[in-house]
Coordinates of C-alpha atoms in Angstrom, one line a residue:
M182 CA -5.7 19.9 6.0
N183 CA -2.4 18.5 4.3
P184 CA -0.5 21.0 2.6
M185 CA 0.1 20.7 -1.0
P186 CA 2.9 18.7 -2.3
S187 CA 5.8 20.7 -3.4
A188 CA 6.8 20.5 -7.0
A189 CA 9.9 18.0 -8.2
A190 CA 11.1 21.1 -9.9
T191 CA 10.2 24.4 -11.0
A192 CA 11.2 25.2 -14.9
I193 CA 10.9 28.4 -17.1
L194 CA 10.0 28.1 -20.5
T195 CA 11.2 31.5 -22.0
A196 CA 11.2 32.6 -25.5
H197 CA 11.7 36.4 -27.2
G198 CA 8.1 36.5 -28.2
Q199 CA 6.6 39.5 -30.6
P200 CA 7.5 43.0 -29.3
S201 CA 4.6 44.3 -31.4
A202 CA 2.1 41.9 -30.6
P203 CA 3.2 39.8 -27.6
Q204 CA -0.1 38.0 -26.9
A205 CA -0.4 35.6 -29.6
Q206 CA 3.4 34.1 -29.0
E207 CA 3.0 34.8 -25.1
A208 CA -0.5 32.6 -25.5
A209 CA 1.8 30.0 -27.6
L210 CA 4.1 29.7 -25.4
A211 CA 1.9 29.0 -22.7
R212 CA 0.3 26.3 -24.6
L213 CA 3.4 24.5 -25.3
A214 CA 4.2 25.0 -21.2
T215 CA 1.4 23.0 -20.6
E216 CA 2.3 20.2 -23.1
V217 CA 5.7 19.5 -21.3
A218 CA 3.7 19.9 -18.0
D219 CA 1.3 17.1 -19.2
L220 CA 4.6 15.1 -19.5
L221 CA 6.3 16.0 -16.1
P222 CA 3.1 16.0 -13.9
A223 CA 5.2 16.4 -10.5
W224 CA 7.0 19.4 -11.8
E225 CA 5.6 23.1 -12.2
I226 CA 6.2 24.5 -15.7
R227 CA 5.6 28.0 -16.2
S228 CA 6.6 30.5 -19.4
A229 CA 7.1 34.0 -20.2
T230 CA 8.2 35.7 -23.3
L231 CA 10.8 38.2 -23.1
S232 CA 8.7 40.8 -24.9
S233 CA 5.7 40.9 -22.1
P234 CA 7.5 43.4 -19.7
G235 CA 8.1 42.0 -16.4
L236 CA 6.6 38.8 -16.9
L237 CA 9.9 36.8 -16.5
E238 CA 10.8 38.1 -13.7
Q239 CA 7.4 37.7 -12.4
V240 CA 7.3 33.8 -12.5
T241 CA 10.9 33.1 -12.0
Q242 CA 11.9 31.9 -8.6
D243 CA 15.2 30.7 -7.0
G244 CA 16.2 27.2 -8.0
A245 CA 14.3 27.2 -11.4
L246 CA 15.6 25.5 -14.4
V247 CA 15.5 28.5 -17.4
Y248 CA 14.7 26.9 -20.7
P249 CA 15.2 29.4 -23.4
F250 CA 13.1 28.5 -26.7
F251 CA 15.7 29.8 -28.7
V252 CA 17.9 28.2 -31.5
A253 CA 20.9 30.1 -30.9
N254 CA 22.9 30.7 -27.9
G255 CA 23.2 34.2 -29.1
W256 CA 22.7 37.8 -27.5
F257 CA 19.3 37.1 -26.1
T258 CA 20.4 34.1 -24.4
T259 CA 24.0 35.5 -23.0
Q260 CA 23.3 38.9 -22.6
V261 CA 19.3 39.3 -22.4
L262 CA 18.3 36.8 -20.4
P263 CA 20.9 37.2 -17.4
K264 CA 20.5 40.4 -17.1
R265 CA 16.3 40.3 -16.6
L266 CA 17.1 37.5 -14.0
Q267 CA 19.8 39.2 -12.6
G268 CA 19.5 38.6 -8.7
F269 CA 17.7 35.2 -8.9
R270 CA 19.5 31.4 -8.3
Y271 CA 18.8 29.6 -11.4
T272 CA 20.3 27.2 -13.7
Q273 CA 20.0 27.9 -17.7
L274 CA 20.0 25.0 -20.2
A275 CA 20.9 25.1 -23.6
P276 CA 18.9 26.3 -26.4
F277 CA 16.1 24.9 -28.2
G278 CA 18.2 24.7 -31.1
Q279 CA 21.1 23.4 -29.7
D280 CA 19.5 20.3 -28.1
P281 CA 21.1 17.0 -29.9
A282 CA 18.1 15.5 -30.4
L283 CA 16.6 18.0 -32.8
P284 CA 18.1 17.1 -35.9
Q285 CA 16.7 13.7 -35.6
L286 CA 13.0 15.2 -34.7
A287 CA 13.4 17.2 -37.8
A288 CA 14.6 14.6 -40.3
D289 CA 11.5 13.0 -39.1
V290 CA 9.1 15.6 -39.9
L291 CA 10.9 15.8 -43.2
N292 CA 10.9 12.1 -44.1
R293 CA 7.1 11.7 -43.3
E294 CA 6.2 15.0 -45.6
L295 CA 8.8 13.6 -48.3
Q296 CA 6.7 10.2 -47.9
R297 CA 3.5 12.3 -48.3
Q298 CA 4.5 13.7 -51.7
P299 CA 3.1 11.9 -54.8
P300 CA 5.5 9.5 -56.9
M301 CA 8.3 11.8 -58.1
S302 CA 9.2 12.7 -61.4
G303 CA 12.0 15.1 -62.7
D304 CA 13.9 17.0 -60.5
K305 CA 14.2 15.6 -57.1
P306 CA 12.8 17.5 -54.2
A307 CA 15.0 20.0 -52.3
L308 CA 15.4 20.8 -48.5
L309 CA 15.4 24.2 -47.9
L310 CA 16.3 25.5 -44.1
A311 CA 15.1 28.8 -43.8
A312 CA 16.6 30.6 -40.4
H313 CA 16.9 34.1 -39.5
G314 CA 20.7 34.3 -39.2
S315 CA 22.1 38.0 -37.8
A316 CA 23.5 41.1 -39.5
R317 CA 25.1 41.5 -35.9
G318 CA 27.2 38.6 -35.0
P319 CA 28.1 35.3 -36.4
K320 CA 26.3 32.9 -33.8
A321 CA 23.0 32.5 -35.2
A322 CA 24.3 31.2 -38.6
E323 CA 26.7 29.1 -37.0
A324 CA 24.2 27.3 -34.9
T325 CA 22.2 27.1 -38.0
E326 CA 25.1 25.5 -39.8
R327 CA 25.8 23.1 -37.0
F328 CA 22.2 22.2 -37.1
A329 CA 22.1 21.6 -41.2
S330 CA 25.4 19.5 -41.0
A331 CA 23.8 16.9 -38.5
L332 CA 20.3 17.1 -40.7
R333 CA 22.3 16.3 -43.7
S334 CA 23.7 13.0 -41.9
L335 CA 20.6 11.8 -41.5
L336 CA 19.0 12.8 -45.0
P337 CA 22.1 11.9 -46.8
D338 CA 20.1 11.3 -50.0
H339 CA 18.4 14.6 -50.2
Q340 CA 20.0 18.1 -50.8
L341 CA 19.6 20.5 -47.8
L342 CA 20.4 23.6 -48.3
T343 CA 20.4 27.0 -45.5
S344 CA 19.2 30.1 -46.1
Y345 CA 18.6 33.4 -43.9
I346 CA 16.5 36.5 -43.7
E347 CA 19.2 38.6 -42.1
Q348 CA 22.2 37.9 -43.6
A349 CA 23.5 36.1 -47.0
P350 CA 23.0 33.3 -48.5
L351 CA 19.4 35.2 -48.4
I352 CA 16.2 33.1 -48.8
S353 CA 15.3 34.7 -52.0
D354 CA 18.4 33.6 -53.5
V355 CA 18.7 30.0 -52.6
A356 CA 15.1 29.4 -53.0
R357 CA 15.1 30.5 -56.6
D358 CA 14.8 27.6 -59.2
L359 CA 14.3 25.0 -56.7
P360 CA 11.9 22.2 -57.8
D361 CA 8.4 22.8 -57.3
T362 CA 8.3 19.3 -55.0
S363 CA 10.9 20.7 -52.6
L364 CA 9.8 21.4 -49.2
C365 CA 10.8 24.7 -46.9
L366 CA 11.4 23.9 -43.1
P367 CA 11.4 27.3 -41.1
F368 CA 14.2 26.6 -38.3
F369 CA 12.1 28.9 -35.8
A370 CA 11.0 28.2 -32.3
Q371 CA 8.1 30.3 -32.7
S372 CA 6.0 31.8 -35.5
G373 CA 6.2 35.2 -35.4
N374 CA 6.7 38.0 -37.9
H375 CA 9.7 36.1 -39.5
V376 CA 7.5 33.3 -40.4
T377 CA 4.4 34.4 -41.1
S378 CA 5.5 37.5 -43.1
D379 CA 9.2 37.7 -43.9
L380 CA 9.7 34.1 -44.8
P381 CA 6.5 33.8 -47.0
N382 CA 7.6 37.2 -48.7
A383 CA 11.3 36.0 -49.5
L384 CA 9.8 32.4 -51.2
Q385 CA 7.4 34.7 -53.0
E386 CA 10.1 37.2 -54.6
A387 CA 12.0 33.6 -55.5
N388 CA 8.8 32.3 -57.2
F389 CA 8.9 29.3 -55.0
K390 CA 6.6 26.5 -55.7
G391 CA 7.4 24.1 -53.2
R392 CA 5.7 23.9 -49.9
T393 CA 6.5 25.3 -46.5
L394 CA 6.1 23.5 -43.4
A395 CA 5.1 24.9 -40.1
S396 CA 8.3 26.0 -37.9
L397 CA 10.5 23.4 -36.4
G398 CA 9.5 24.7 -32.7
S399 CA 5.7 23.6 -33.3
A400 CA 6.6 20.5 -34.7
P401 CA 5.2 17.1 -32.6
G402 CA 7.5 16.0 -30.5
V403 CA 8.7 19.3 -29.3
A404 CA 7.4 18.9 -25.7
R405 CA 8.6 16.1 -25.2
L406 CA 12.3 17.0 -26.2
I407 CA 12.1 19.9 -23.8
A408 CA 10.6 17.7 -21.0
E409 CA 13.6 15.3 -21.6
A410 CA 16.2 18.0 -21.7
L411 CA 14.5 19.5 -18.1
Q412 CA 14.9 15.9 -16.5
S413 CA 18.5 15.6 -17.5
A414 CA 19.4 19.1 -16.3
A415 CA 17.6 18.0 -13.0
A416 CA 19.5 14.8 -12.6
N417 CA 23.1 16.6 -13.5
R418 CA 22.3 19.2 -10.7
K419 CA 21.5 16.7 -8.4
A420 CA 24.9 14.6 -9.3

């Protein structure tokens, strides 16, 4: 019997997950890993959220590429993840939210939604970028503002506003009095409680009448973006 061929490379997708109920986000990340694997058939693509005790360590192996499915390069990616993987030899990629191709993907999402709008009458729609932010440090907001700056350059005819759950300017303040045709794009990798509960509550408080889109991490094209990032990292490692 011939031995099974070894994978061209092994990659681990990891995300924060939902500590209070880890199963749903664990399954969502596994589905994304399957989509990436379909695009990289010679690779082995594994997944684990930080919220499932011990799972990340269980699926990681020496030489793996670790892809942080996070928006910012903050505390979880610079402190928690390296501590969890202490003892392994691995290459950690930049997080999802820092991918230079992500603003174009987001612009495509927003343009598609804007084209579905009925002919405009009255106020022009605003674009509300809703993010987590952080009360513990500036990195989360800095990542969002860099992303927003790049996105504005791709959507020069539209007003793009940033807002946050955990810091000023709060979503409930920024979303207030926006035109009814406005779109809210959640700048989140996964759709946990912040997207399903905190964000709707803040928008309700603001009496926001626009449409809220799915989190950016679930947009069409995300699996391909991750696959391309992994291929680029593997090529650079060999160079």
